[in-house]
PDB file of C-alpha atoms and ligand atoms in Angstrom:
ATOM      1  CA  MET I   1      22.289 -25.972 -13.568  1.00 96.00           C
ATOM      2  CA  ASN I   2      24.656 -28.358 -11.613  1.00 98.00           C
ATOM      3  CA  LEU I   3      23.059 -29.849  -8.590  1.00 98.00           C
ATOM      4  CA  ILE I   4      25.461 -31.323  -5.887  1.00 98.00           C
ATOM      5  CA  ALA I   5      23.707 -33.389  -3.665  1.00 98.00           C
ATOM      6  CA  GLU I   6      24.701 -32.836   0.159  1.00 98.00           C
ATOM      7  CA  SER I   7      23.507 -35.477   2.147  1.00 98.00           C
ATOM      8  CA  ILE I   8      26.604 -37.875   2.325  1.00 98.00           C
ATOM      9  CA  ASN I   9      27.559 -36.221   5.379  1.00 97.00           C
ATOM     10  CA  ILE I  10      29.384 -37.199   8.449  1.00 97.00           C
ATOM     11  CA  MET I  11      27.204 -34.857  10.523  1.00 95.00           C
ATOM     12  CA  SER I  12      24.042 -36.933   9.470  1.00 97.00           C
ATOM     13  CA  LYS I  13      22.669 -39.115  12.160  1.00 96.00           C
ATOM     14  CA  THR I  14      22.271 -42.263  10.184  1.00 96.00           C
ATOM     15  CA  LEU I  15      25.182 -41.873   7.603  1.00 98.00           C
ATOM     16  CA  GLY I  16      27.899 -40.506  10.272  1.00 97.00           C
ATOM     17  CA  PRO I  17      27.649 -43.854  12.078  1.00 97.00           C
ATOM     18  CA  ALA I  18      27.805 -45.939   9.098  1.00 98.00           C
ATOM     19  CA  MET I  19      30.852 -44.118   7.816  1.00 97.00           C
ATOM     20  CA  ARG I  20      32.567 -44.946  11.392  1.00 96.00           C
ATOM     21  CA  GLU I  21      31.667 -48.423  11.332  1.00 97.00           C
ATOM     22  CA  ARG I  22      32.492 -48.920   7.644  1.00 97.00           C
ATOM     23  CA  ASN I  23      29.065 -50.082   6.934  1.00 98.00           C
ATOM     24  CA  PRO I  24      28.346 -49.481   3.054  1.00 98.00           C
ATOM     25  CA  GLY I  25      24.499 -50.150   3.289  1.00 98.00           C
ATOM     26  CA  PRO I  26      23.282 -46.743   4.282  1.00 98.00           C
ATOM     27  CA  ILE I  27      25.970 -44.678   2.277  1.00 98.00           C
ATOM     28  CA  GLN I  28      25.042 -46.702  -0.898  1.00 98.00           C
ATOM     29  CA  GLU I  29      21.394 -46.415  -0.358  1.00 98.00           C
ATOM     30  CA  MET I  30      21.732 -42.687   0.055  1.00 98.00           C
ATOM     31  CA  ALA I  31      23.908 -42.413  -3.000  1.00 98.00           C
ATOM     32  CA  LYS I  32      21.421 -44.103  -5.277  1.00 98.00           C
ATOM     33  CA  ALA I  33      18.598 -41.899  -3.919  1.00 98.00           C
ATOM     34  CA  GLU I  34      20.777 -38.723  -4.794  1.00 98.00           C
ATOM     35  CA  ALA I  35      21.121 -40.035  -8.138  1.00 98.00           C
ATOM     36  CA  GLU I  36      17.453 -41.184  -8.511  1.00 98.00           C
ATOM     37  CA  ALA I  37      16.514 -37.803  -7.411  1.00 98.00           C
ATOM     38  CA  GLY I  38      18.421 -36.065 -10.114  1.00 98.00           C
ATOM     39  CA  ALA I  39      21.987 -35.062  -8.876  1.00 98.00           C
ATOM     40  CA  ASP I  40      24.561 -34.314 -11.301  1.00 98.00           C
ATOM     41  CA  TYR I  41      27.350 -34.757  -8.456  1.00 98.00           C
ATOM     42  CA  LEU I  42      27.314 -36.529  -5.154  1.00 98.00           C
ATOM     43  CA  ASP I  43      29.038 -34.500  -2.282  1.00 98.00           C
ATOM     44  CA  ILE I  44      30.854 -36.350   0.236  1.00 98.00           C
ATOM     45  CA  ASN I  45      31.742 -34.688   3.370  1.00 98.00           C
ATOM     46  CA  ILE I  46      33.884 -36.633   6.038  1.00 97.00           C
ATOM     47  CA  GLY I  47      34.594 -33.294   8.071  1.00 95.00           C
ATOM     48  CA  PRO I  48      37.918 -32.549   9.397  1.00 94.00           C
ATOM     49  CA  ALA I  49      38.849 -36.325   9.607  1.00 92.00           C
ATOM     50  CA  ARG I  50      42.062 -35.774  11.715  1.00 91.00           C
ATOM     51  CA  ARG I  51      43.062 -39.363  12.239  1.00 91.00           C
ATOM     52  CA  GLY I  52      42.767 -42.124   9.526  1.00 94.00           C
ATOM     53  CA  GLY I  53      41.001 -39.539   6.976  1.00 96.00           C
ATOM     54  CA  ASP I  54      42.992 -41.038   4.078  1.00 97.00           C
ATOM     55  CA  GLU I  55      41.495 -44.575   4.690  1.00 97.00           C
ATOM     56  CA  LEU I  56      37.820 -43.314   5.469  1.00 98.00           C
ATOM     57  CA  MET I  57      37.806 -40.815   2.418  1.00 98.00           C
ATOM     58  CA  LYS I  58      39.320 -43.965   0.115  1.00 98.00           C
ATOM     59  CA  TRP I  59      36.605 -46.233   1.440  1.00 98.00           C
ATOM     60  CA  VAL I  60      33.668 -43.743   1.184  1.00 98.00           C
ATOM     61  CA  VAL I  61      34.788 -43.003  -2.417  1.00 98.00           C
ATOM     62  CA  LYS I  62      34.811 -46.718  -3.304  1.00 98.00           C
ATOM     63  CA  THR I  63      31.702 -47.671  -1.605  1.00 98.00           C
ATOM     64  CA  VAL I  64      29.698 -44.839  -3.442  1.00 98.00           C
ATOM     65  CA  GLU I  65      31.321 -45.353  -7.024  1.00 98.00           C
ATOM     66  CA  GLU I  66      30.111 -49.088  -6.684  1.00 98.00           C
ATOM     67  CA  VAL I  67      26.442 -47.755  -7.066  1.00 98.00           C
ATOM     68  CA  THR I  68      27.151 -44.763  -9.272  1.00 98.00           C
ATOM     69  CA  GLY I  69      28.934 -43.502 -12.108  1.00 98.00           C
ATOM     70  CA  LEU I  70      28.078 -39.705 -10.947  1.00 98.00           C
ATOM     71  CA  PRO I  71      30.908 -37.623 -10.431  1.00 98.00           C
ATOM     72  CA  LEU I  72      31.876 -36.786  -6.802  1.00 98.00           C
ATOM     73  CA  SER I  73      32.773 -33.351  -4.842  1.00 98.00           C
ATOM     74  CA  LEU I  74      34.980 -34.186  -1.833  1.00 98.00           C
ATOM     75  CA  ASP I  75      34.738 -32.346   1.213  1.00 98.00           C
ATOM     76  CA  THR I  76      37.516 -32.376   4.262  1.00 97.00           C
ATOM     77  CA  THR I  77      39.920 -30.133   5.407  1.00 94.00           C
ATOM     78  CA  ASN I  78      42.577 -32.957   5.878  1.00 96.00           C
ATOM     79  CA  PRO I  79      44.677 -32.602   2.736  1.00 96.00           C
ATOM     80  CA  VAL I  80      46.041 -36.421   2.979  1.00 97.00           C
ATOM     81  CA  ALA I  81      42.381 -37.592   3.222  1.00 98.00           C
ATOM     82  CA  MET I  82      41.756 -35.103   0.180  1.00 98.00           C
ATOM     83  CA  GLU I  83      44.597 -36.649  -1.752  1.00 98.00           C
ATOM     84  CA  ALA I  84      43.456 -40.341  -1.012  1.00 98.00           C
ATOM     85  CA  GLY I  85      40.059 -39.529  -2.348  1.00 98.00           C
ATOM     86  CA  LEU I  86      41.556 -37.900  -5.611  1.00 98.00           C
ATOM     87  CA  LYS I  87      43.620 -40.812  -6.337  1.00 98.00           C
ATOM     88  CA  THR I  88      40.586 -43.146  -5.723  1.00 98.00           C
ATOM     89  CA  CYS I  89      37.870 -41.446  -7.717  1.00 97.00           C
ATOM     90  CA  LYS I  90      37.195 -42.724 -11.393  1.00 97.00           C
ATOM     91  CA  THR I  91      35.761 -39.535 -12.872  1.00 97.00           C
ATOM     92  CA  LYS I  92      36.983 -35.750 -12.591  1.00 97.00           C
ATOM     93  CA  ALA I  93      36.591 -34.971  -9.059  1.00 98.00           C
ATOM     94  CA  LEU I  94      35.740 -31.448  -7.457  1.00 98.00           C
ATOM     95  CA  ILE I  95      37.709 -30.421  -4.269  1.00 98.00           C
ATOM     96  CA  ASN I  96      35.174 -28.818  -1.805  1.00 98.00           C
ATOM     97  CA  SER I  97      36.404 -26.498  -0.934  1.00 96.00           C
ATOM     98  CA  ILE I  98      39.684 -24.359  -1.069  1.00 97.00           C
ATOM     99  CA  SER I  99      39.980 -21.110   1.066  1.00 97.00           C
ATOM    100  CA  LEU I 100      42.215 -18.350   0.640  1.00 97.00           C
ATOM    101  CA  GLN I 101      44.134 -19.005   3.862  1.00 96.00           C
ATOM    102  CA  PRO I 102      47.835 -19.311   2.866  1.00 95.00           C
ATOM    103  CA  ASP I 103      48.239 -22.714   4.305  1.00 93.00           C
ATOM    104  CA  ARG I 104      45.183 -24.269   2.890  1.00 93.00           C
ATOM    105  CA  LEU I 105      46.128 -22.899  -0.692  1.00 95.00           C
ATOM    106  CA  GLU I 106      49.867 -24.397  -0.339  1.00 95.00           C
ATOM    107  CA  ALA I 107      48.422 -27.453   0.696  1.00 94.00           C
ATOM    108  CA  GLU I 108      45.558 -27.905  -1.827  1.00 96.00           C
ATOM    109  CA  LEU I 109      46.161 -25.931  -5.166  1.00 97.00           C
ATOM    110  CA  PRO I 110      48.788 -28.362  -6.276  1.00 97.00           C
ATOM    111  CA  LEU I 111      46.296 -31.291  -5.935  1.00 97.00           C
ATOM    112  CA  VAL I 112      43.901 -29.382  -8.488  1.00 98.00           C
ATOM    113  CA  SER I 113      46.833 -29.424 -10.905  1.00 96.00           C
ATOM    114  CA  LYS I 114      48.116 -32.954  -9.988  1.00 97.00           C
ATOM    115  CA  TYR I 115      44.778 -34.648 -10.357  1.00 97.00           C
ATOM    116  CA  ASN I 116      43.342 -32.501 -13.090  1.00 96.00           C
ATOM    117  CA  ALA I 117      40.488 -31.690 -10.730  1.00 98.00           C
ATOM    118  CA  ASP I 118      38.032 -29.116 -10.485  1.00 98.00           C
ATOM    119  CA  MET I 119      37.886 -26.767  -7.404  1.00 98.00           C
ATOM    120  CA  ILE I 120      35.460 -25.037  -5.338  1.00 98.00           C
ATOM    121  CA  GLY I 121      37.089 -21.845  -4.298  1.00 98.00           C
ATOM    122  CA  LEU I 122      35.410 -20.696  -0.829  1.00 98.00           C
ATOM    123  CA  LEU I 123      35.821 -16.588  -0.422  1.00 98.00           C
ATOM    124  CA  TRP I 124      37.168 -17.026   2.941  1.00 97.00           C
ATOM    125  CA  GLY I 125      40.276 -15.060   3.635  1.00 94.00           C
ATOM    126  CA  THR I 126      43.174 -14.643   6.198  1.00 93.00           C
ATOM    127  CA  GLU I 127      40.581 -12.297   8.041  1.00 93.00           C
ATOM    128  CA  GLY I 128      37.713 -14.417   7.740  1.00 94.00           C
ATOM    129  CA  MET I 129      34.480 -14.052   6.146  1.00 95.00           C
ATOM    130  CA  PRO I 130      33.986 -11.107   3.711  1.00 97.00           C
ATOM    131  CA  ARG I 131      32.007  -8.467   4.894  1.00 96.00           C
ATOM    132  CA  ASP I 132      30.013  -7.341   1.693  1.00 97.00           C
ATOM    133  CA  ALA I 133      30.043  -7.899  -2.172  1.00 98.00           C
ATOM    134  CA  ASN I 134      33.362  -5.788  -2.839  1.00 98.00           C
ATOM    135  CA  GLU I 135      35.266  -7.859  -0.088  1.00 98.00           C
ATOM    136  CA  ARG I 136      34.163 -11.039  -2.016  1.00 98.00           C
ATOM    137  CA  CYS I 137      35.080  -9.721  -5.467  1.00 98.00           C
ATOM    138  CA  MET I 138      38.846  -9.103  -4.133  1.00 97.00           C
ATOM    139  CA  LEU I 139      39.073 -12.570  -2.671  1.00 98.00           C
ATOM    140  CA  ALA I 140      37.865 -13.981  -5.805  1.00 98.00           C
ATOM    141  CA  VAL I 141      40.505 -12.057  -8.041  1.00 98.00           C
ATOM    142  CA  ASP I 142      43.382 -12.641  -5.397  1.00 97.00           C
ATOM    143  CA  LEU I 143      42.259 -16.761  -5.765  1.00 98.00           C
ATOM    144  CA  VAL I 144      41.797 -16.727  -9.629  1.00 98.00           C
ATOM    145  CA  TYR I 145      45.364 -15.166  -9.720  1.00 97.00           C
ATOM    146  CA  LYS I 146      47.064 -17.618  -7.451  1.00 97.00           C
ATOM    147  CA  ALA I 147      45.485 -20.639  -9.019  1.00 97.00           C
ATOM    148  CA  GLY I 148      46.553 -19.378 -12.188  1.00 97.00           C
ATOM    149  CA  GLU I 149      50.082 -19.118 -10.934  1.00 95.00           C
ATOM    150  CA  MET I 150      49.717 -22.724 -10.411  1.00 94.00           C
ATOM    151  CA  GLY I 151      48.402 -23.541 -13.839  1.00 95.00           C
ATOM    152  CA  ILE I 152      45.064 -23.792 -13.036  1.00 97.00           C
ATOM    153  CA  PRO I 153      42.612 -22.428 -15.627  1.00 97.00           C
ATOM    154  CA  VAL I 154      39.472 -20.437 -14.673  1.00 97.00           C
ATOM    155  CA  GLU I 155      37.105 -22.915 -15.909  1.00 97.00           C
ATOM    156  CA  SER I 156      38.279 -25.442 -13.307  1.00 98.00           C
ATOM    157  CA  ILE I 157      37.604 -22.687 -10.582  1.00 98.00           C
ATOM    158  CA  TRP I 158      33.908 -22.775  -8.983  1.00 98.00           C
ATOM    159  CA  ILE I 159      33.644 -19.702  -6.520  1.00 98.00           C
ATOM    160  CA  ASP I 160      31.535 -20.076  -3.680  1.00 98.00           C
ATOM    161  CA  PRO I 161      30.706 -16.629  -1.841  1.00 98.00           C
ATOM    162  CA  ILE I 162      29.711 -18.427   1.227  1.00 98.00           C
ATOM    163  CA  ALA I 163      25.801 -18.213   1.896  1.00 97.00           C
ATOM    164  CA  SER I 164      25.091 -17.316   5.584  1.00 96.00           C
ATOM    165  CA  PRO I 165      21.785 -18.138   7.426  1.00 97.00           C
ATOM    166  CA  ILE I 166      18.930 -15.344   7.143  1.00 97.00           C
ATOM    167  CA  SER I 167      18.255 -15.771  10.749  1.00 93.00           C
ATOM    168  CA  VAL I 168      21.704 -14.306  11.407  1.00 92.00           C
ATOM    169  CA  GLU I 169      22.621 -11.923   8.941  1.00 91.00           C
ATOM    170  CA  ILE I 170      20.252 -10.301   6.196  1.00 96.00           C
ATOM    171  CA  ASN I 171      23.092  -8.146   4.781  1.00 97.00           C
ATOM    172  CA  GLN I 172      24.981 -11.375   4.003  1.00 97.00           C
ATOM    173  CA  VAL I 173      22.183 -12.973   2.200  1.00 98.00           C
ATOM    174  CA  LYS I 174      21.951  -9.797   0.226  1.00 98.00           C
ATOM    175  CA  ALA I 175      25.924  -9.521  -0.246  1.00 98.00           C
ATOM    176  CA  CYS I 176      25.976 -13.032  -1.873  1.00 98.00           C
ATOM    177  CA  VAL I 177      23.225 -12.080  -4.597  1.00 98.00           C
ATOM    178  CA  GLU I 178      24.925  -8.798  -5.280  1.00 98.00           C
ATOM    179  CA  PHE I 179      28.281 -10.669  -5.842  1.00 98.00           C
ATOM    180  CA  MET I 180      26.850 -13.318  -7.941  1.00 98.00           C
ATOM    181  CA  SER I 181      25.616 -10.077 -10.167  1.00 98.00           C
ATOM    182  CA  MET I 182      29.314  -9.059 -10.424  1.00 98.00           C
ATOM    183  CA  LEU I 183      31.114 -12.178 -10.794  1.00 98.00           C
ATOM    184  CA  GLY I 184      31.262 -12.412 -14.555  1.00 97.00           C
ATOM    185  CA  ASP I 185      32.999  -9.071 -14.547  1.00 97.00           C
ATOM    186  CA  VAL I 186      35.522  -9.441 -12.069  1.00 97.00           C
ATOM    187  CA  ALA I 187      36.677 -13.324 -12.794  1.00 97.00           C
ATOM    188  CA  PRO I 188      35.427 -13.878 -16.280  1.00 97.00           C
ATOM    189  CA  GLY I 189      35.204 -17.663 -17.338  1.00 97.00           C
ATOM    190  CA  CYS I 190      35.012 -18.960 -13.685  1.00 98.00           C
ATOM    191  CA  LYS I 191      31.991 -21.188 -12.440  1.00 98.00           C
ATOM    192  CA  SER I 192      29.922 -20.606  -9.232  1.00 98.00           C
ATOM    193  CA  THR I 193      28.428 -22.569  -6.732  1.00 98.00           C
ATOM    194  CA  VAL I 194      26.872 -21.665  -3.217  1.00 98.00           C
ATOM    195  CA  GLY I 195      25.770 -23.838   0.011  1.00 98.00           C
ATOM    196  CA  LEU I 196      22.094 -23.262  -0.572  1.00 98.00           C
ATOM    197  CA  SER I 197      20.697 -24.750   2.569  1.00 98.00           C
ATOM    198  CA  ASN I 198      23.090 -22.524   4.755  1.00 97.00           C
ATOM    199  CA  ILE I 199      20.510 -19.922   4.153  1.00 98.00           C
ATOM    200  CA  SER I 200      17.825 -21.807   6.023  1.00 98.00           C
ATOM    201  CA  ASN I 201      19.936 -23.087   8.876  1.00 97.00           C
ATOM    202  CA  GLY I 202      18.339 -22.201  12.247  1.00 95.00           C
ATOM    203  CA  THR I 203      14.772 -21.979  10.339  1.00 97.00           C
ATOM    204  CA  PRO I 204      12.033 -24.719  11.309  1.00 97.00           C
ATOM    205  CA  ALA I 205      12.752 -27.769   9.251  1.00 97.00           C
ATOM    206  CA  HIS I 206       9.079 -27.720   7.432  1.00 96.00           C
ATOM    207  CA  LEU I 207      10.020 -24.058   6.117  1.00 97.00           C
ATOM    208  CA  ARG I 208      13.256 -24.235   4.884  1.00 98.00           C
ATOM    209  CA  PRO I 209      12.553 -25.358   1.169  1.00 98.00           C
ATOM    210  CA  TYR I 210      10.555 -21.951   0.921  1.00 98.00           C
ATOM    211  CA  LEU I 211      14.131 -19.987   1.460  1.00 98.00           C
ATOM    212  CA  ASN I 212      16.034 -22.385  -0.204  1.00 98.00           C
ATOM    213  CA  ARG I 213      14.053 -22.242  -3.383  1.00 98.00           C
ATOM    214  CA  THR I 214      13.382 -18.496  -3.530  1.00 98.00           C
ATOM    215  CA  TYR I 215      17.045 -18.092  -3.042  1.00 98.00           C
ATOM    216  CA  LEU I 216      18.224 -20.338  -5.779  1.00 98.00           C
ATOM    217  CA  ILE I 217      15.725 -18.626  -8.370  1.00 98.00           C
ATOM    218  CA  MET I 218      17.294 -14.942  -7.213  1.00 98.00           C
ATOM    219  CA  LEU I 219      21.261 -16.573  -7.419  1.00 98.00           C
ATOM    220  CA  MET I 220      20.115 -18.270 -10.785  1.00 98.00           C
ATOM    221  CA  ARG I 221      19.021 -14.894 -12.278  1.00 98.00           C
ATOM    222  CA  TYR I 222      22.809 -13.775 -12.252  1.00 98.00           C
ATOM    223  CA  GLY I 223      23.997 -16.873 -13.704  1.00 97.00           C
ATOM    224  CA  LEU I 224      24.541 -19.194 -10.628  1.00 98.00           C
ATOM    225  CA  TYR I 225      26.411 -22.206 -12.317  1.00 98.00           C
ATOM    226  CA  SER I 226      25.658 -25.063  -9.652  1.00 98.00           C
ATOM    227  CA  ALA I 227      24.521 -25.411  -6.176  1.00 98.00           C
ATOM    228  CA  ILE I 228      24.974 -27.776  -3.087  1.00 98.00           C
ATOM    229  CA  VAL I 229      21.467 -28.695  -2.377  1.00 98.00           C
ATOM    230  CA  ASP I 230      19.006 -30.917  -0.448  1.00 98.00           C
ATOM    231  CA  ILE I 231      18.168 -32.988  -3.625  1.00 98.00           C
ATOM    232  CA  PHE I 232      14.890 -34.557  -2.434  1.00 98.00           C
ATOM    233  CA  ASP I 233      13.284 -31.034  -2.544  1.00 98.00           C
ATOM    234  CA  THR I 234      11.410 -32.078  -5.697  1.00 98.00           C
ATOM    235  CA  GLU I 235      10.351 -28.501  -6.251  1.00 98.00           C
ATOM    236  CA  LEU I 236      13.863 -27.102  -5.852  1.00 98.00           C
ATOM    237  CA  VAL I 237      14.972 -29.668  -8.566  1.00 98.00           C
ATOM    238  CA  LYS I 238      12.208 -28.460 -10.956  1.00 98.00           C
ATOM    239  CA  ILE I 239      13.218 -24.888 -10.466  1.00 98.00           C
ATOM    240  CA  ALA I 240      16.976 -25.709 -11.229  1.00 98.00           C
ATOM    241  CA  ARG I 241      15.690 -27.607 -14.266  1.00 98.00           C
ATOM    242  CA  GLY I 242      13.793 -24.671 -15.698  1.00 98.00           C
ATOM    243  CA  GLU I 243      10.306 -26.022 -15.371  1.00 98.00           C
ATOM    244  CA  MET I 244       8.729 -23.386 -13.049  1.00 98.00           C
ATOM    245  CA  PRO I 245       9.084 -20.656 -15.341  1.00 98.00           C
ATOM    246  CA  GLU I 246       6.028 -18.564 -13.962  1.00 97.00           C
ATOM    247  CA  ILE I 247       7.270 -18.912 -10.659  1.00 98.00           C
ATOM    248  CA  VAL I 248      10.547 -17.745 -11.677  1.00 98.00           C
ATOM    249  CA  ASP I 249       9.052 -14.806 -13.428  1.00 98.00           C
ATOM    250  CA  LEU I 250       6.984 -13.687 -10.668  1.00 98.00           C
ATOM    251  CA  VAL I 251      10.307 -13.731  -8.288  1.00 98.00           C
ATOM    252  CA  TYR I 252      12.036 -11.653 -10.734  1.00 98.00           C
ATOM    253  CA  ARG I 253       9.431  -9.049 -10.520  1.00 97.00           C
ATOM    254  CA  ALA I 254       9.333  -9.029  -6.773  1.00 97.00           C
ATOM    255  CA  MET I 255      13.006  -8.643  -6.963  1.00 97.00           C
ATOM    256  CA  ASP I 256      12.361  -5.718  -8.812  1.00 97.00           C
ATOM    257  CA  GLY I 257       9.845  -3.983  -6.191  1.00 94.00           C
ATOM    258  CA  GLU I 258       6.970  -4.974  -7.918  1.00 95.00           C
ATOM    259  CA  ARG I 259       3.849  -5.290  -5.501  1.00 92.00           C
ATOM    260  CA  PRO I 260       1.129  -7.429  -6.732  1.00 92.00           C
ATOM    261  CA  ASP I 261      -2.089  -7.720  -4.967  1.00 94.00           C
ATOM    262  CA  LEU I 262      -1.576 -10.586  -2.904  1.00 94.00           C
ATOM    263  CA  LYS I 263      -5.170 -11.250  -2.970  1.00 95.00           C
ATOM    264  CA  LEU I 264      -4.997 -12.352  -6.740  1.00 96.00           C
ATOM    265  CA  LEU I 265      -2.176 -14.542  -6.070  1.00 97.00           C
ATOM    266  CA  SER I 266      -2.511 -18.585  -5.420  1.00 97.00           C
ATOM    267  CA  GLN I 267      -1.065 -19.456  -1.979  1.00 97.00           C
ATOM    268  CA  LYS I 268       2.075 -20.762  -3.554  1.00 97.00           C
ATOM    269  CA  GLU I 269       2.771 -17.726  -5.522  1.00 98.00           C
ATOM    270  CA  VAL I 270       2.003 -15.654  -2.182  1.00 97.00           C
ATOM    271  CA  GLU I 271       4.667 -17.557  -0.265  1.00 98.00           C
ATOM    272  CA  TYR I 272       7.259 -17.009  -3.015  1.00 98.00           C
ATOM    273  CA  VAL I 273       6.826 -13.247  -3.069  1.00 98.00           C
ATOM    274  CA  LYS I 274       6.634 -13.056   0.709  1.00 97.00           C
ATOM    275  CA  THR I 275       9.961 -14.917   0.803  1.00 98.00           C
ATOM    276  CA  VAL I 276      11.702 -12.552  -1.714  1.00 98.00           C
ATOM    277  CA  ARG I 277      10.892  -9.930   0.715  1.00 97.00           C
ATOM    278  CA  VAL I 278      12.510 -11.516   3.440  1.00 97.00           C
ATOM    279  CA  LEU I 279      15.400 -12.460   1.348  1.00 98.00           C
ATOM    280  CA  THR I 280      15.890  -8.687  -0.111  1.00 97.00           C
ATOM    281  CA  GLY I 281      15.577  -7.314   3.161  1.00 96.00           C
ATOM    282  CA  GLU I 282      12.453  -5.645   2.685  1.00 95.00           C
ATOM    283  CA  SER I 283      10.778  -7.422   5.373  1.00 94.00           C
ATOM    284  CA  LEU I 284      12.164  -8.404   8.478  1.00 94.00           C
ATOM    285  CA  TYR I 285      12.708 -12.092   8.776  1.00 96.00           C
ATOM    286  CA  SER I 286      11.288 -13.862  11.683  1.00 95.00           C
ATOM    287  CA  HIS I 287      10.027 -17.633  11.683  1.00 95.00           C
ATOM    288  CA  SER I 288       6.343 -16.581  10.943  1.00 96.00           C
ATOM    289  CA  TRP I 289       7.466 -14.571   7.815  1.00 96.00           C
ATOM    290  CA  LEU I 290       4.615 -16.622   5.788  1.00 96.00           C
ATOM    291  CA  LYS I 291       2.030 -15.546   7.957  1.00 93.00           C
ATOM    292  CA  ILE I 292       2.407 -11.975   8.240  1.00 85.00           C
TER     293      ILE I 292
HETATM  294  N1  THG G 301      29.863 -24.472   0.655  1.00 95.49           N
HETATM  295  C1  THG G 301      30.464 -25.315   0.462  1.00 95.49           C
HETATM  296  N2  THG G 301      30.135 -26.499   0.706  1.00 95.49           N
HETATM  297  C2  THG G 301      29.520 -26.766   1.938  1.00 95.49           C
HETATM  298  C3  THG G 301      28.588 -25.882   2.213  1.00 95.49           C
HETATM  299  C4  THG G 301      29.049 -24.147   1.656  1.00 95.49           C
HETATM  300  N3  THG G 301      29.205 -27.821   2.256  1.00 95.49           N
HETATM  301  C5  THG G 301      28.393 -28.095   3.847  1.00 95.49           C
HETATM  302  C6  THG G 301      27.502 -27.113   3.375  1.00 95.49           C
HETATM  303  N4  THG G 301      27.567 -25.819   3.332  1.00 95.49           N
HETATM  304  C7  THG G 301      26.423 -27.643   2.569  1.00 95.49           C
HETATM  305  N5  THG G 301      25.779 -29.046   2.985  1.00 95.49           N
HETATM  306  C8  THG G 301      24.891 -29.347   4.012  1.00 95.49           C
HETATM  307  C9  THG G 301      24.674 -30.368   4.378  1.00 95.49           C
HETATM  308  C10 THG G 301      23.395 -30.661   5.164  1.00 95.49           C
HETATM  309  C11 THG G 301      22.556 -29.453   5.934  1.00 95.49           C
HETATM  310  C12 THG G 301      22.922 -28.161   5.447  1.00 95.49           C
HETATM  311  C13 THG G 301      24.083 -28.008   4.227  1.00 95.49           C
HETATM  312  C14 THG G 301      21.844 -29.781   6.529  1.00 95.49           C
HETATM  313  N6  THG G 301      21.375 -30.940   6.993  1.00 95.49           N
HETATM  314  C15 THG G 301      20.160 -31.097   7.989  1.00 95.49           C
HETATM  315  C16 THG G 301      20.392 -30.483   9.177  1.00 95.49           C
HETATM  316  O1  THG G 301      21.840 -30.541   9.713  1.00 95.49           O
HETATM  317  O2  THG G 301      19.390 -30.232  10.022  1.00 95.49           O
HETATM  318  C17 THG G 301      20.012 -32.769   8.107  1.00 95.49           C
HETATM  319  C18 THG G 301      21.264 -33.402   8.622  1.00 95.49           C
HETATM  320  C19 THG G 301      21.118 -35.068   8.612  1.00 95.49           C
HETATM  321  O3  THG G 301      20.985 -35.517   7.462  1.00 95.49           O
HETATM  322  O4  THG G 301      20.759 -35.601   9.992  1.00 95.49           O
HETATM  323  O5  THG G 301      20.728 -28.882   6.930  1.00 95.49           O
HETATM  324  O6  THG G 301      28.493 -23.249   2.207  1.00 95.49           O
HETATM  325  N7  THG G 301      31.347 -25.351  -0.691  1.00 95.49           N
END
């Protein structure tokens, strides 16, 4: 499991201003902390970066590479900024992300070949968000075909089915898990990733880790290759590293519809079982799902 740390983000209350002021300190502290916490990749998200995006991306990449040798995942919708980042990166970069809109494909697929990068293929088509697992499969096949035409091998493509918040749409939450179980058949050799924290967007902050951890286990069951995560969630990192086999087993059994006697479980076990039930749609989600 490859963990991509999500926190170097222009949306962050501390790092956003640091990026705009070209103040390296907070960004380097964050990069070191993410590396220390066990990240395999660091995501650098500078947003749309319409004006001066190339300068900004180049500066952030240099700033981060001064303190860590970890590979970077570069996130911006500005292709000029993306290329500036790719030129600057010392290691093989991951382009985050390339969706299926024709203009995005045209601008960004050539960068994958030119810089021998890896890419996250975001399953977002001309008609927007796919509605279910089957539409995700069709988009994945399409993306792999178009990348292949550009000489990009399947091993370089990390498919992202787009996780959406449980507080918004349970069917999309289920569809991502179902899609993950189908990916190996529809796009053999492809890798996969998911923005795990999306699932808990809109949920009270102290409850987010329960959803993130449980959903990670559910997706890993079907071979999830990597995830963009809050790397400071130590229990989440333990799960990814295979250090919580009993909890993983309990989650699998709950996914299969087993209904253990909650009175016989520890509090932590009960929390995982209840969280599986909301993530599979068996129970209705509300902010008080752990209490019911
Ligand atoms: N797929 C791909 N890339 C992605 C996503 C995805 N990148 C962005 C996002 N989704 C994943 N990254 C984050 C980063 C931060 C948060 C959620 C997802 C987040 N941050 C806190 C908040 O907003 O409350 C704290 C922000 C802060 O530091 O101030 O939730 O799906 N390919």
